[in-house]
CSV table of C-alpha atoms in Angstrom, one decimal:
chain,number,residue,atom,x,y,z
A,405,MET,CA,0.0,0.0,0.0
A,406,SER,CA,1.4,3.4,-1.0
A,407,GLU,CA,1.9,6.2,1.6
A,408,THR,CA,-0.8,8.3,0.0
A,409,ALA,CA,-3.3,5.5,0.1
A,410,ALA,CA,-2.5,4.8,3.8
A,411,ARG,CA,-2.8,8.5,4.6
A,412,ASP,CA,-6.2,8.6,2.8
A,413,GLY,CA,-7.3,5.6,4.8
A,414,ARG,CA,-6.4,7.2,8.1
A,415,THR,CA,-8.2,10.4,7.1
A,416,LEU,CA,-11.3,8.4,6.2
A,417,ILE,CA,-11.3,6.6,9.5
A,418,GLU,CA,-10.7,9.9,11.5
A,419,ARG,CA,-13.6,11.5,9.6
A,420,TRP,CA,-16.2,8.7,10.1
A,421,TRP,CA,-15.4,7.0,13.4
A,422,PRO,CA,-17.2,9.6,15.5
A,423,LEU,CA,-20.4,9.1,13.4
A,424,GLY,CA,-20.1,5.4,13.9
A,425,LEU,CA,-19.6,5.7,17.6
A,426,VAL,CA,-22.5,8.1,18.0
A,427,THR,CA,-24.8,5.8,16.0
A,428,ALA,CA,-23.7,2.7,18.1
A,429,THR,CA,-24.2,4.6,21.3
A,430,ILE,CA,-27.7,5.8,20.3
A,431,VAL,CA,-28.7,2.3,19.2
A,432,PHE,CA,-27.5,0.9,22.5
A,433,PHE,CA,-29.5,3.6,24.5
A,434,VAL,CA,-32.7,2.8,22.6
A,435,TRP,CA,-32.2,-0.9,23.2
A,436,LEU,CA,-31.5,-0.4,26.9
A,437,ALA,CA,-34.5,1.9,27.3
A,438,ASP,CA,-36.7,-0.7,25.7
A,439,GLU,CA,-35.4,-3.4,28.1
A,440,VAL,CA,-35.9,-1.1,31.1
A,441,MET,CA,-39.5,-0.2,30.2
A,442,GLU,CA,-40.3,-3.9,29.7
A,443,GLY,CA,-38.9,-4.7,33.1
A,444,GLU,CA,-36.1,-7.0,31.7
A,445,THR,CA,-33.4,-5.2,33.7
A,446,GLU,CA,-35.2,-5.1,37.1
A,447,ALA,CA,-33.6,-8.2,38.6
A,448,LEU,CA,-30.1,-7.1,37.6
A,449,ASP,CA,-30.7,-3.5,38.8
A,450,ARG,CA,-32.0,-4.7,42.2
A,451,ALA,CA,-29.2,-7.2,42.7
A,452,LEU,CA,-26.5,-4.6,42.0
A,453,LEU,CA,-28.1,-1.9,44.2
A,454,GLN,CA,-28.5,-4.4,47.1
A,455,SER,CA,-24.9,-5.5,46.8
A,456,LEU,CA,-23.8,-2.1,47.8
A,457,ARG,CA,-25.8,-2.1,51.1
A,458,ASN,CA,-25.6,-3.9,54.4
A,459,PRO,CA,-27.9,-6.9,54.1
A,460,ALA,CA,-29.2,-6.2,57.7
A,461,ASP,CA,-29.8,-2.5,57.1
A,462,PRO,CA,-30.6,-1.2,53.5
A,463,ALA,CA,-29.9,2.4,54.8
A,464,ASP,CA,-26.3,1.5,55.5
A,465,PRO,CA,-24.0,1.5,52.5
A,466,LEU,CA,-21.0,-0.8,52.4
A,467,GLY,CA,-17.7,0.7,53.4
A,468,PRO,CA,-16.4,3.2,56.0
A,469,ASN,CA,-18.0,6.6,56.6
A,470,TRP,CA,-15.4,8.5,54.6
A,471,LEU,CA,-16.4,6.5,51.5
A,472,GLU,CA,-20.0,7.7,51.8
A,473,THR,CA,-18.8,11.2,52.4
A,474,GLY,CA,-16.5,11.0,49.4
A,475,PHE,CA,-19.2,9.8,47.1
A,476,ALA,CA,-21.6,12.5,48.4
A,477,ASP,CA,-18.8,15.1,47.4
A,478,LEU,CA,-18.2,13.5,44.1
A,479,THR,CA,-21.9,13.4,43.1
A,480,ALA,CA,-21.9,17.2,43.4
A,481,LEU,CA,-19.5,17.4,40.4
A,482,GLY,CA,-22.4,16.3,38.3
A,483,SER,CA,-25.0,18.8,39.7
A,484,THR,CA,-26.4,21.5,37.5
A,485,THR,CA,-25.0,24.1,39.8
A,486,VAL,CA,-21.4,22.9,39.6
A,487,LEU,CA,-21.6,22.1,35.9
A,488,GLY,CA,-23.3,25.4,35.1
A,489,LEU,CA,-20.7,27.4,37.0
A,490,MET,CA,-17.9,25.5,35.3
A,491,THR,CA,-19.5,26.1,31.9
A,492,LEU,CA,-19.7,29.8,32.5
A,493,VAL,CA,-16.0,30.0,33.6
A,494,VAL,CA,-14.9,28.0,30.5
A,495,VAL,CA,-17.1,30.0,28.1
A,496,GLY,CA,-15.7,33.3,29.6
A,497,TYR,CA,-12.2,32.1,29.2
A,498,LEU,CA,-12.8,31.1,25.5
A,499,LEU,CA,-14.4,34.4,24.8
A,500,ILE,CA,-11.4,36.2,26.3
A,501,ARG,CA,-9.2,34.1,24.0
A,502,ARG,CA,-11.5,35.1,21.1
A,503,SER,CA,-12.3,31.5,20.5
A,504,ARG,CA,-16.0,32.3,19.9
A,505,ALA,CA,-16.7,29.1,18.0
A,506,ALA,CA,-15.4,27.0,20.8
A,507,ALA,CA,-17.3,29.1,23.4
A,508,LEU,CA,-20.5,28.7,21.4
A,509,THR,CA,-20.0,24.9,21.2
A,510,VAL,CA,-19.5,24.5,24.9
A,511,ALA,CA,-22.6,26.6,25.7
A,512,LEU,CA,-24.8,24.9,23.2
A,513,SER,CA,-23.5,21.5,24.2
A,514,VAL,CA,-24.3,21.9,27.9
A,515,ILE,CA,-27.6,23.8,27.4
A,516,GLY,CA,-28.7,21.3,24.8
A,517,GLY,CA,-27.7,18.4,26.9
A,518,THR,CA,-29.6,19.7,29.9
A,519,VAL,CA,-32.8,20.2,27.8
A,520,LEU,CA,-32.4,16.7,26.3
A,521,SER,CA,-31.8,15.1,29.7
A,522,PHE,CA,-34.9,16.5,31.3
A,523,GLY,CA,-36.9,15.8,28.2
A,524,LEU,CA,-36.0,12.1,28.3
A,525,LYS,CA,-36.9,12.0,32.0
A,526,LEU,CA,-40.4,13.3,31.1
A,527,VAL,CA,-40.7,10.7,28.3
A,528,PHE,CA,-39.8,7.6,30.4
A,529,GLU,CA,-40.9,8.8,33.9
A,530,ARG,CA,-39.2,5.9,35.6
A,531,PRO,CA,-39.6,6.0,39.4
A,532,ARG,CA,-36.5,6.3,41.6
A,533,PRO,CA,-35.3,3.2,43.4
A,534,ASP,CA,-37.4,2.3,46.5
A,535,LEU,CA,-35.2,-0.6,47.4
A,536,VAL,CA,-32.7,1.2,49.6
A,537,ALA,CA,-32.6,4.5,51.4
A,538,HIS,CA,-31.6,7.6,49.4
A,539,LEU,CA,-28.5,9.2,50.9
A,540,VAL,CA,-29.0,12.5,49.0
A,541,GLU,CA,-32.2,14.4,48.2
A,542,VAL,CA,-33.7,13.8,44.7
A,543,GLN,CA,-36.9,15.2,43.0
A,544,THR,CA,-37.0,14.3,39.3
A,545,ALA,CA,-37.6,11.0,37.5
A,546,SER,CA,-34.9,8.3,37.4
A,547,PHE,CA,-34.2,7.4,33.7
A,548,PRO,CA,-31.8,8.5,32.4
A,549,SER,CA,-29.5,9.8,35.2
A,550,ALA,CA,-29.1,13.5,34.7
A,551,HIS,CA,-25.9,13.6,36.7
A,552,ALA,CA,-24.4,10.9,34.6
A,553,MET,CA,-25.6,12.4,31.3
A,554,LEU,CA,-24.7,16.0,32.0
A,555,SER,CA,-21.3,15.1,33.5
A,556,ALA,CA,-20.6,13.1,30.3
A,557,THR,CA,-21.8,16.0,28.1
A,558,THR,CA,-19.8,18.7,30.0
A,559,TYR,CA,-16.6,16.9,30.8
A,560,LEU,CA,-16.3,15.1,27.5
A,561,THR,CA,-17.0,18.2,25.5
A,562,LEU,CA,-14.5,20.2,27.5
A,563,GLY,CA,-11.9,17.3,27.3
A,564,ALA,CA,-12.3,17.1,23.5
A,565,LEU,CA,-11.9,20.9,23.1
A,566,LEU,CA,-8.8,21.0,25.4
A,567,ALA,CA,-7.3,18.1,23.6
A,568,ARG,CA,-7.6,19.9,20.3
A,569,PHE,CA,-5.4,22.7,21.7
A,570,GLU,CA,-2.6,20.2,22.6
A,571,ASP,CA,-0.3,18.6,20.1
A,572,ARG,CA,1.4,16.0,22.4
A,573,ARG,CA,-0.4,12.7,22.6
A,574,ARG,CA,0.3,12.1,26.2
A,575,LEU,CA,-1.4,15.3,27.2
A,576,LYS,CA,-4.3,14.6,24.9
A,577,GLY,CA,-4.7,11.2,26.6
A,578,TYR,CA,-4.4,12.8,30.0
A,579,VAL,CA,-7.1,15.4,29.4
A,580,LEU,CA,-9.5,12.9,27.9
A,581,GLY,CA,-8.7,10.4,30.6
A,582,VAL,CA,-9.6,12.9,33.3
A,583,ALA,CA,-12.8,13.8,31.5
A,584,ILE,CA,-13.8,10.1,31.3
A,585,GLY,CA,-12.7,9.4,34.9
A,586,LEU,CA,-14.8,12.3,36.3
A,587,THR,CA,-17.8,11.1,34.3
A,588,PHE,CA,-17.4,7.6,35.6
A,589,LEU,CA,-17.1,8.6,39.2
A,590,VAL,CA,-20.1,10.8,39.1
A,591,GLY,CA,-22.2,8.0,37.7
A,592,VAL,CA,-21.0,5.4,40.2
A,593,SER,CA,-21.7,7.9,43.0
A,594,ARG,CA,-25.4,8.0,42.0
A,595,ILE,CA,-25.7,4.2,42.3
A,596,TYR,CA,-23.8,4.0,45.6
A,597,LEU,CA,-26.0,6.7,47.1
A,598,GLY,CA,-29.1,4.7,46.1
A,599,VAL,CA,-30.7,7.4,44.0
A,600,HIS,CA,-30.4,5.7,40.7
A,601,TRP,CA,-30.7,2.2,39.2
A,602,PRO,CA,-27.5,1.1,37.5
A,603,THR,CA,-29.2,1.1,34.1
A,604,ASP,CA,-30.2,4.8,34.7
A,605,VAL,CA,-26.6,5.7,34.9
A,606,ILE,CA,-25.5,3.6,31.9
A,607,ALA,CA,-28.2,5.2,29.8
A,608,GLY,CA,-27.1,8.6,31.0
A,609,TRP,CA,-23.5,7.9,30.0
A,610,CYS,CA,-24.6,6.7,26.6
A,611,ALA,CA,-26.8,9.7,25.9
A,612,GLY,CA,-24.3,12.2,27.3
A,613,ALA,CA,-21.4,10.7,25.4
A,614,ALA,CA,-23.3,10.6,22.1
A,615,TRP,CA,-24.3,14.3,22.5
A,616,ALA,CA,-20.7,15.3,23.5
A,617,ILE,CA,-19.1,13.6,20.5
A,618,ALA,CA,-21.6,15.1,18.1
A,619,CYS,CA,-21.0,18.6,19.5
A,620,ALA,CA,-17.3,18.2,19.4
A,621,ARG,CA,-17.5,17.0,15.8
A,622,VAL,CA,-19.6,20.0,14.8
A,623,ALA,CA,-17.0,22.3,16.5
A,624,ARG,CA,-14.2,20.6,14.6
A,625,TYR,CA,-16.1,21.0,11.4
A,626,ARG,CA,-16.8,24.7,12.1
A,627,SER,CA,-13.1,25.3,12.9
A,628,TYR,CA,-12.1,23.6,9.7
A,629,ARG,CA,-14.5,25.8,7.7
A,630,GLU,CA,-13.1,28.9,9.3
A,631,THR,CA,-9.6,27.9,8.6
A,632,VAL,CA,-10.4,27.2,4.9
A,633,ARG,CA,-12.0,30.6,4.6
A,634,GLU,CA,-8.9,32.3,6.0
């Protein structure tokens, strides 16, 4: 294979893999939602949730007190207050850098993700777990997890944008790894605290990741168009 053909192949893969990933994630979300609504995941959800509690006292999560405190702190990283404040700070920074396209992408990604998240909750209206005590206060429906979805949307969008500004692969990997790690911890905290079924969190991760990848792809396309015009 010639060097030109190999380069064209890599370019084709780089161009289309995000679309394939978004499509696969959406398909999995739709399948999972269907399974949840039919009650096919109930046994697994209940078993996983109960495995994190003291069998003699469902209000007592497994582990030392500091672990419960730690997860309560971590779950705040996926709250609308923290994510909204973080988004404002990042958008302000990007506007100062005169990166208006990136600022618009972040703002629309988070706002759109928030609207989509609460819209999906209204569609499915799944009740919160009643199997164990809730260790934090909750008010909305359960499916999908807004904390999981919005943390995926926000952190993955920010991670993708920051990675674009960095040429070194190690730093790109570090930034994306931190974004994925924060998203994972926020989701796990919702299960540990008893306010979400595991499938709620998985669905939130899927929807948030799909939205974040799509927004990042649009941002990259807009950046490319602006470069060509210049």
